[in-house]
Short mmCIF file of C-alpha atoms in Angstrom, two decimals:
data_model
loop_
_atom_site.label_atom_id
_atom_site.label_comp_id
_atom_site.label_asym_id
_atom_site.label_seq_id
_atom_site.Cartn_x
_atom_site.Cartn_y
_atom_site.Cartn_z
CA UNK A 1 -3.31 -16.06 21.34
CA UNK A 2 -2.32 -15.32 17.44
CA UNK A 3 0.60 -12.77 16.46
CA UNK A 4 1.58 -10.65 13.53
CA UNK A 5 4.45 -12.59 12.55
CA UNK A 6 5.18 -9.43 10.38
CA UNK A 7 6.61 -7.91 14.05
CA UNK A 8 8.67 -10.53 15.09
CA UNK A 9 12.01 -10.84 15.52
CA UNK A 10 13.41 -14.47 14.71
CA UNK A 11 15.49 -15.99 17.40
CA UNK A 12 18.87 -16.78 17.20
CA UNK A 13 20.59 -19.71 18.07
CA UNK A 14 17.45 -21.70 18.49
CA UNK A 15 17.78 -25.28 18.00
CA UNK A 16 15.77 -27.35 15.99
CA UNK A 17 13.66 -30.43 16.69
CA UNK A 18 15.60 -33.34 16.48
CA UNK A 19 13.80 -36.26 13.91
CA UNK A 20 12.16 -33.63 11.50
CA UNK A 21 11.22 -35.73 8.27
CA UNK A 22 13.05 -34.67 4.98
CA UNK A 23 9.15 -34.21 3.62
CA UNK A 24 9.03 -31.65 6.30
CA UNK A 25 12.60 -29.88 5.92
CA UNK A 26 11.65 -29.81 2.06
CA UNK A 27 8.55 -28.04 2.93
CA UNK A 28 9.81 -25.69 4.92
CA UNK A 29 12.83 -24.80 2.54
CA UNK A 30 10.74 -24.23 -0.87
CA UNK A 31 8.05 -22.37 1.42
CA UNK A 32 10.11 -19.85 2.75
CA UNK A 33 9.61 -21.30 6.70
CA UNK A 34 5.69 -20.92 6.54
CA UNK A 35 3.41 -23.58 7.22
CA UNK A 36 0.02 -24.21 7.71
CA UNK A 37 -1.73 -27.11 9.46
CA UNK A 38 -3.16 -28.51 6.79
CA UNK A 39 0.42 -29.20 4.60
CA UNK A 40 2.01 -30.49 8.11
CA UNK A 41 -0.54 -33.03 8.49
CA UNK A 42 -0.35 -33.69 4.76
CA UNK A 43 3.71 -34.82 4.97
CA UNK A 44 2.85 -36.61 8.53
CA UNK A 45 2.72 -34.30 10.86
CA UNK A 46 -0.07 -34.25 13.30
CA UNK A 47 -2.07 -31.52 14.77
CA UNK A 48 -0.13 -32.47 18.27
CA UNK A 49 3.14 -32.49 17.19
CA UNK A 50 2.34 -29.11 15.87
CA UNK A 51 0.92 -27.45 18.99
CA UNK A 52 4.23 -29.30 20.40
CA UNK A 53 6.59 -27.06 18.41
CA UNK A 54 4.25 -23.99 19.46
CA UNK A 55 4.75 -24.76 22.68
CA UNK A 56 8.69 -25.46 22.58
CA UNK A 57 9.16 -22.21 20.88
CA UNK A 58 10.44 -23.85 17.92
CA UNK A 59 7.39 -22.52 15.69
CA UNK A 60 5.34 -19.75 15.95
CA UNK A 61 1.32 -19.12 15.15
CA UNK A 62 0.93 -16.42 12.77
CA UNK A 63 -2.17 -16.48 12.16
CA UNK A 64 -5.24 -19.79 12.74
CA UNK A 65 -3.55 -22.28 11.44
CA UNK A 66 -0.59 -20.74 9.87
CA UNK A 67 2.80 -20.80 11.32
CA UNK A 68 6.39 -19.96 11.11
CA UNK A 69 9.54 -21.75 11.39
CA UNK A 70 11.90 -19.88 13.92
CA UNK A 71 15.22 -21.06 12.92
CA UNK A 72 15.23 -18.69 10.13
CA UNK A 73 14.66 -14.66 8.90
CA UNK A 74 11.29 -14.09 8.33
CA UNK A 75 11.29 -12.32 4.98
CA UNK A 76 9.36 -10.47 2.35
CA UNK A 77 8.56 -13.64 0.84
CA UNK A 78 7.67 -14.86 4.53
CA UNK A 79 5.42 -12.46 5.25
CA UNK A 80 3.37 -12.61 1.50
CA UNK A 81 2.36 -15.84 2.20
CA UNK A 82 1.10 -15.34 5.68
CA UNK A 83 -0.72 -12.90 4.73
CA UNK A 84 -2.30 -14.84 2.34
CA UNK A 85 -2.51 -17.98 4.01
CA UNK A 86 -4.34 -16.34 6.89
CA UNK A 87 -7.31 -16.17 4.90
CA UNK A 88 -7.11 -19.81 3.79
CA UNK A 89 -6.24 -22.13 1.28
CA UNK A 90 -8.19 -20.07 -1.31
CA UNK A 91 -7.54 -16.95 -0.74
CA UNK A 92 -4.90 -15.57 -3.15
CA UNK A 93 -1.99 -12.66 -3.44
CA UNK A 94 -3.36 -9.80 -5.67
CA UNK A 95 -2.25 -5.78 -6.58
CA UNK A 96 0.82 -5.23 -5.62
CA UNK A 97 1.73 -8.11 -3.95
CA UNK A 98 0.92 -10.53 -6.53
CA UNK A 99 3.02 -7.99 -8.96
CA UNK A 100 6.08 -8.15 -6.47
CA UNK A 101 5.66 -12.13 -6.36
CA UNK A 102 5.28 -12.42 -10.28
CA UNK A 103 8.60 -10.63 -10.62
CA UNK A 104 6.76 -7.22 -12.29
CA UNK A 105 7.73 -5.14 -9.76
CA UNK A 106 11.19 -5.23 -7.45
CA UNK A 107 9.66 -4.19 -3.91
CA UNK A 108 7.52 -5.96 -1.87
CA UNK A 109 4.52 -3.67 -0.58
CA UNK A 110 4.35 -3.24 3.04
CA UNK A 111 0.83 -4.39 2.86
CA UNK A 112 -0.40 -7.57 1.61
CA UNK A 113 -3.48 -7.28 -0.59
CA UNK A 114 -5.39 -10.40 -0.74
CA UNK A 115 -8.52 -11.36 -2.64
CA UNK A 116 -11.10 -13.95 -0.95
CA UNK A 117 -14.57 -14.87 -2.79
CA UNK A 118 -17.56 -12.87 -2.05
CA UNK A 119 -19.43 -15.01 -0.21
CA UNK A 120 -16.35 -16.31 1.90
CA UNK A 121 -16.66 -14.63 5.92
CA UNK A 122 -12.88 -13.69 6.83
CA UNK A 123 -11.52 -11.67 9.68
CA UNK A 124 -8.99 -8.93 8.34
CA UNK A 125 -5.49 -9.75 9.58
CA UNK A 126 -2.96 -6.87 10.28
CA UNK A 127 -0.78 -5.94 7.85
CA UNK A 128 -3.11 -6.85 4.68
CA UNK A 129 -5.67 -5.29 2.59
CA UNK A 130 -9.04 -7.86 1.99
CA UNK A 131 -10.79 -7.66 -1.11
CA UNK A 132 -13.64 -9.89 -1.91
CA UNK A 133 -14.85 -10.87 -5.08
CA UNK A 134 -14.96 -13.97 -7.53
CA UNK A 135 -12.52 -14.38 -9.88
CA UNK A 136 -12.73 -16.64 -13.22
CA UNK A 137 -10.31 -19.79 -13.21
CA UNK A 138 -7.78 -18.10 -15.94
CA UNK A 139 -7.54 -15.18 -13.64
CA UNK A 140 -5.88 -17.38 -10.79
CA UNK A 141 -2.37 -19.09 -10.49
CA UNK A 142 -0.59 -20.77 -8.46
CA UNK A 143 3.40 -19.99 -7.96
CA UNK A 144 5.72 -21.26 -5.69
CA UNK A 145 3.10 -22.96 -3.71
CA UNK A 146 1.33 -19.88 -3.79
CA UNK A 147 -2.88 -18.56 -4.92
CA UNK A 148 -1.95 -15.27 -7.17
CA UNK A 149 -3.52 -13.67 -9.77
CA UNK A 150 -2.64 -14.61 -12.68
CA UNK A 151 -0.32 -12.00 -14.90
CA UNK A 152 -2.80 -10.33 -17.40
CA UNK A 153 -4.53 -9.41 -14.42
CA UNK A 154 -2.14 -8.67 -11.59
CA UNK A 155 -0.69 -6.08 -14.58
CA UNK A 156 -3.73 -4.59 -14.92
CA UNK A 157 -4.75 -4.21 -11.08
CA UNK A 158 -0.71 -3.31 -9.94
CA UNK A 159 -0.92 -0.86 -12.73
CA UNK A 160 -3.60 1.26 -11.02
CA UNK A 161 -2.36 1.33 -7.13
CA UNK A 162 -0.65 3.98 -5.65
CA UNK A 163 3.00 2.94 -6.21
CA UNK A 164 2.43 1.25 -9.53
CA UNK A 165 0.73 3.32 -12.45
CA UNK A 166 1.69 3.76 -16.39
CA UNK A 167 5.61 2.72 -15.22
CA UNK A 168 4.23 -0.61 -14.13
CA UNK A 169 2.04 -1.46 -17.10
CA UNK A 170 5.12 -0.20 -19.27
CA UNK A 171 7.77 -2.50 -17.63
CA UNK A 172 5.30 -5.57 -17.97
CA UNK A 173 4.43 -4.90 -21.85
CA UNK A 174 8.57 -3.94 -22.38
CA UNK A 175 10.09 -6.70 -20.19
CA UNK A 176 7.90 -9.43 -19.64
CA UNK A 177 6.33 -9.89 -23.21
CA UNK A 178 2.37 -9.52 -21.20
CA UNK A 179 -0.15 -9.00 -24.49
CA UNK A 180 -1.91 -5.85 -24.65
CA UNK A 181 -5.02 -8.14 -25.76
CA UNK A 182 -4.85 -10.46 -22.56
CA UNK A 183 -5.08 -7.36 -19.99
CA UNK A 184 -7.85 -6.17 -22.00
CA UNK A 185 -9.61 -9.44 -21.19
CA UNK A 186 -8.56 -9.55 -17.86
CA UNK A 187 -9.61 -6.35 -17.22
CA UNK A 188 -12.86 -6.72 -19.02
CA UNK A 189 -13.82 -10.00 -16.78
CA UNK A 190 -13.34 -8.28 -13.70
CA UNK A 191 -15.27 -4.83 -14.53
CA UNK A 192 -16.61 -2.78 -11.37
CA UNK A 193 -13.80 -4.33 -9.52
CA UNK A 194 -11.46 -1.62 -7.48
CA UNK A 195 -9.19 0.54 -9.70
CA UNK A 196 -11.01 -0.31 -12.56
CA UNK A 197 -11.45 3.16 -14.24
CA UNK A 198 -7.73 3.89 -13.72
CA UNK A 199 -6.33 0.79 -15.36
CA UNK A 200 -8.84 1.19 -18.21
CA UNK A 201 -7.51 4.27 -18.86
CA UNK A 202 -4.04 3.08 -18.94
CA UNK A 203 -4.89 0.01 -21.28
CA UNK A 204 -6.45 3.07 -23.38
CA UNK A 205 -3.20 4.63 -23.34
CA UNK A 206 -1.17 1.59 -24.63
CA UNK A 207 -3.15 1.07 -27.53
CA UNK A 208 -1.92 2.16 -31.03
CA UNK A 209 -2.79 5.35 -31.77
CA UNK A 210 -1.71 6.80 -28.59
CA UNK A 211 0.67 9.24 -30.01
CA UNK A 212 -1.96 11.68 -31.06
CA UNK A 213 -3.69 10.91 -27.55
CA UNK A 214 -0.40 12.04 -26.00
CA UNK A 215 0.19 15.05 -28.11
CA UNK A 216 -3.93 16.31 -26.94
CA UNK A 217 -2.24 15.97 -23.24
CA UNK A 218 0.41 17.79 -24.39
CA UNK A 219 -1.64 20.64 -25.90
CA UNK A 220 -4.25 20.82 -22.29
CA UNK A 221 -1.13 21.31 -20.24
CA UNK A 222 0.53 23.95 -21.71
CA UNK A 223 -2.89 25.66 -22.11
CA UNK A 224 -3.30 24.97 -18.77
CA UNK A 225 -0.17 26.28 -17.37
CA UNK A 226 -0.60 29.60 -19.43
CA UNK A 227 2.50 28.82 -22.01
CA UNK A 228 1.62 30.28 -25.07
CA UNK A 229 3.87 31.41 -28.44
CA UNK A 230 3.39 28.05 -29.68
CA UNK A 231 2.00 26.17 -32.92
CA UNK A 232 1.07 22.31 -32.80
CA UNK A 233 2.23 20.13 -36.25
CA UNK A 234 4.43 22.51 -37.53
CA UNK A 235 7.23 21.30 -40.46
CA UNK A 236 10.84 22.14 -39.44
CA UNK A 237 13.67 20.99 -41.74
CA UNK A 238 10.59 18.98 -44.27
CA UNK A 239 9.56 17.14 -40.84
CA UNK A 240 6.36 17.78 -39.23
CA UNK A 241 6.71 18.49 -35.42
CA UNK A 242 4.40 18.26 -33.01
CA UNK A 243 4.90 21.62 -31.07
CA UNK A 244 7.09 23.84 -31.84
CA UNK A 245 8.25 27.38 -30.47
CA UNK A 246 10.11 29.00 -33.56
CA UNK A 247 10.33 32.39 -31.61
CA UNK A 248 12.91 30.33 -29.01
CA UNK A 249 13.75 27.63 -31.13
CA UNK A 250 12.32 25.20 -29.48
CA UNK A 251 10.72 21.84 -30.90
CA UNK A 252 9.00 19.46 -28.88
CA UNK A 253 7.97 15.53 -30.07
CA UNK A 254 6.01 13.30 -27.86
CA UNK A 255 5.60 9.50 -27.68
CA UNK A 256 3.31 6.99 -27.01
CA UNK A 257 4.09 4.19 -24.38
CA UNK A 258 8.32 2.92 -24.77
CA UNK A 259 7.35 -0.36 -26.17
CA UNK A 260 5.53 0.96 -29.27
CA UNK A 261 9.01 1.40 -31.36
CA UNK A 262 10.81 -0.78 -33.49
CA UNK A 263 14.11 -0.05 -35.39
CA UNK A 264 12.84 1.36 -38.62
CA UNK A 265 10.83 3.64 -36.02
CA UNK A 266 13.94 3.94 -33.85
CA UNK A 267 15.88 5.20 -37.21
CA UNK A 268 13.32 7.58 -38.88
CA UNK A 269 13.41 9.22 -35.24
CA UNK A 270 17.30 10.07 -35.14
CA UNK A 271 17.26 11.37 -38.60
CA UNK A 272 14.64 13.09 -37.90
CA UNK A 273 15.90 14.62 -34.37
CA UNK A 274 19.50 15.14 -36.13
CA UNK A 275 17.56 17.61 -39.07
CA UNK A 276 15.68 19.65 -36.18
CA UNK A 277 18.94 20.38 -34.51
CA UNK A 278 20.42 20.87 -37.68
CA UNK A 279 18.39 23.95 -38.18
CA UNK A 280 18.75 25.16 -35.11
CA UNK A 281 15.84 23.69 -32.79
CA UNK A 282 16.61 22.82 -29.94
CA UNK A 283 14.27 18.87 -29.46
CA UNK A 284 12.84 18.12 -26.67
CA UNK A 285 11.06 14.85 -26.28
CA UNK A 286 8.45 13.52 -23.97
CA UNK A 287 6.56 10.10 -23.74
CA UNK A 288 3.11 9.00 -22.49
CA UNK A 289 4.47 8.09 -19.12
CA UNK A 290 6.15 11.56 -18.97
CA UNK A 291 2.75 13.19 -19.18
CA UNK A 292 0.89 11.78 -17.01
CA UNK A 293 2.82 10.77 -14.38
CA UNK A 294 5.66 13.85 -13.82
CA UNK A 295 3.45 16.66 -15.89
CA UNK A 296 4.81 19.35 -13.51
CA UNK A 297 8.47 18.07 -14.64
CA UNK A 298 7.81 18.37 -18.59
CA UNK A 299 6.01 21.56 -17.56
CA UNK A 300 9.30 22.76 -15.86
CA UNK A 301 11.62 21.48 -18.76
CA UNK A 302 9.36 23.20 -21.33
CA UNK A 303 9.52 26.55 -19.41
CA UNK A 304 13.43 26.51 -18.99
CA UNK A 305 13.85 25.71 -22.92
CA UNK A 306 11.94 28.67 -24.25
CA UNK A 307 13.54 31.05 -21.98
CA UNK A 308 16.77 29.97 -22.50
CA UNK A 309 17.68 28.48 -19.30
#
């Protein structure tokens, strides 16, 4: 009989075996407490003395061949690599969970995506999501003794799940210097695959020239939340602005993604924000990610501006 090891509870005050090798201890230490049969009879250990811990309690079967130490928590980390692991020695960590292992993201999903190749025949395993499809050598990695897509791509698939979006793919081109031109190739070797529309759209977005991409947004939602008395690239104080309300005084500039700035951009910005106010405009500023993630927000913050709330 096989378990979720996801459910369990780890024992306390459980012994351990007496005569465990240091190969083994090592193992178990730099793998988070998760074994499979293969590595144990790799560093020595045979198939018996495996089914002998089973049987003492001491480990536990996740999953066929896949098992857990019990004289430790089983965490996050834990649970990642069974996940993966239960679909074998290929399989590999993807979305979310690859994102979460890379370091882009701070919160490990509840479930476990994992991607197999086509052709391989797996049995889904509770607690993860199977995808199936071939993926290129440069798209694979291995970290920590783990399969996971590698970062262009994890960015770009992470990027369009529920949970990770235009905040995602901002925090991995801000923080974790990922080129824009490597997700495009990513992306572009795995067309068709799922969430492929989505992330395109977001790589779209990141590109130069998204400023005037953002400001079109801009101009469909306030058409599309009935908010009129306003003029688009309009000069206030010698600047151009990119809406502006001059009945309520209200100006309104709008950025591409965070990471497209620099500090000569950074200083033409606050000397131009500084003349707007100086004439009496109240500046209100949005970005890309503002837009098209919390639309009913700017929307909101728009509306309270003009009428003087």
């Amino acid at each position: 009989m096989f378990h979720d090891c996801g459910w369990w509870e780890p024992f306390e005050g459980r012994a351990r075996l007496i005569g465990v090798s240091p190969l083994l201890d090592e193992h178990l230490r730099d793998h988070d407490g998760v074994i499979t049969l293969a590595q144990a009879q790799s560093i020595g250990v045979s198939a018996y003395a495996v089914e002998r811990r089973v049987r003492t309690g001491h480990w536990r079967r996740c999953t066929p061949g896949v098992f857990f130490v019990e004289d430790r928590q089983f965490s996050d980390a834990a649970r990642v690599r069974v996940g993966v692991l239960g679909y074998g020695s290929d399989a590999a960590a993807s979305g979310l969970a690859a994102a979460w292992w890379l370091g882009l993201t701070n919160f490990a999903p509840q479930i476990v995506e994992v991607t197999v190749a086509r052709g391989r025949r797996r049995v889904h395993r509770p607690g993860t999501r199977l995808r199936r499809r071939d993926l290129a050598p440069a798209d694979l990695v291995e970290r920590r003794g783990l399969r996971v897509t590698a970062t262009p791509l994890t960015v770009v698939e992470a990027a369009s799940r529920q949970g990770g979006g235009a905040p995602l793919l901002d925090h991995a081109l801000q923080r974790h210097h990922a080129d824009l031109a490597q997700l495009w190739r990513a992306h572009l070797r795995n067309k068709g695959r799922h969430g492929s529309p989505r992330a395109r759209r977001l790589l779209q977005a990141a590109e130069d020239g998204t400023r005037s991409e953002a400001e079109r947004l801009l101009s469909r939602l306030l058409r599309a939340a009935g908010i009129t008395g306003w003029q688009a690239n309009r000069r206030i104080a010698g600047y151009e602005v990119d809406v502006v309300f001059h009945g309520a005084k209200v100006a309104i500039e709008v950025d591409g993604f965070a990471f497209h700035t620099d500090s000569d951009t950074f200083q033409r910005d606050r000397t131009k924000q500084n003349a707007i106010a100086l004439a009496g405009y109240q500046l209100l500023r949005f970005t890309w990610l503002d837009l098209t993630e919390y639309p009913e927000r700017v929307l909101s913050e728009i509306t309270r501006a003009i009428r003087g709330g």
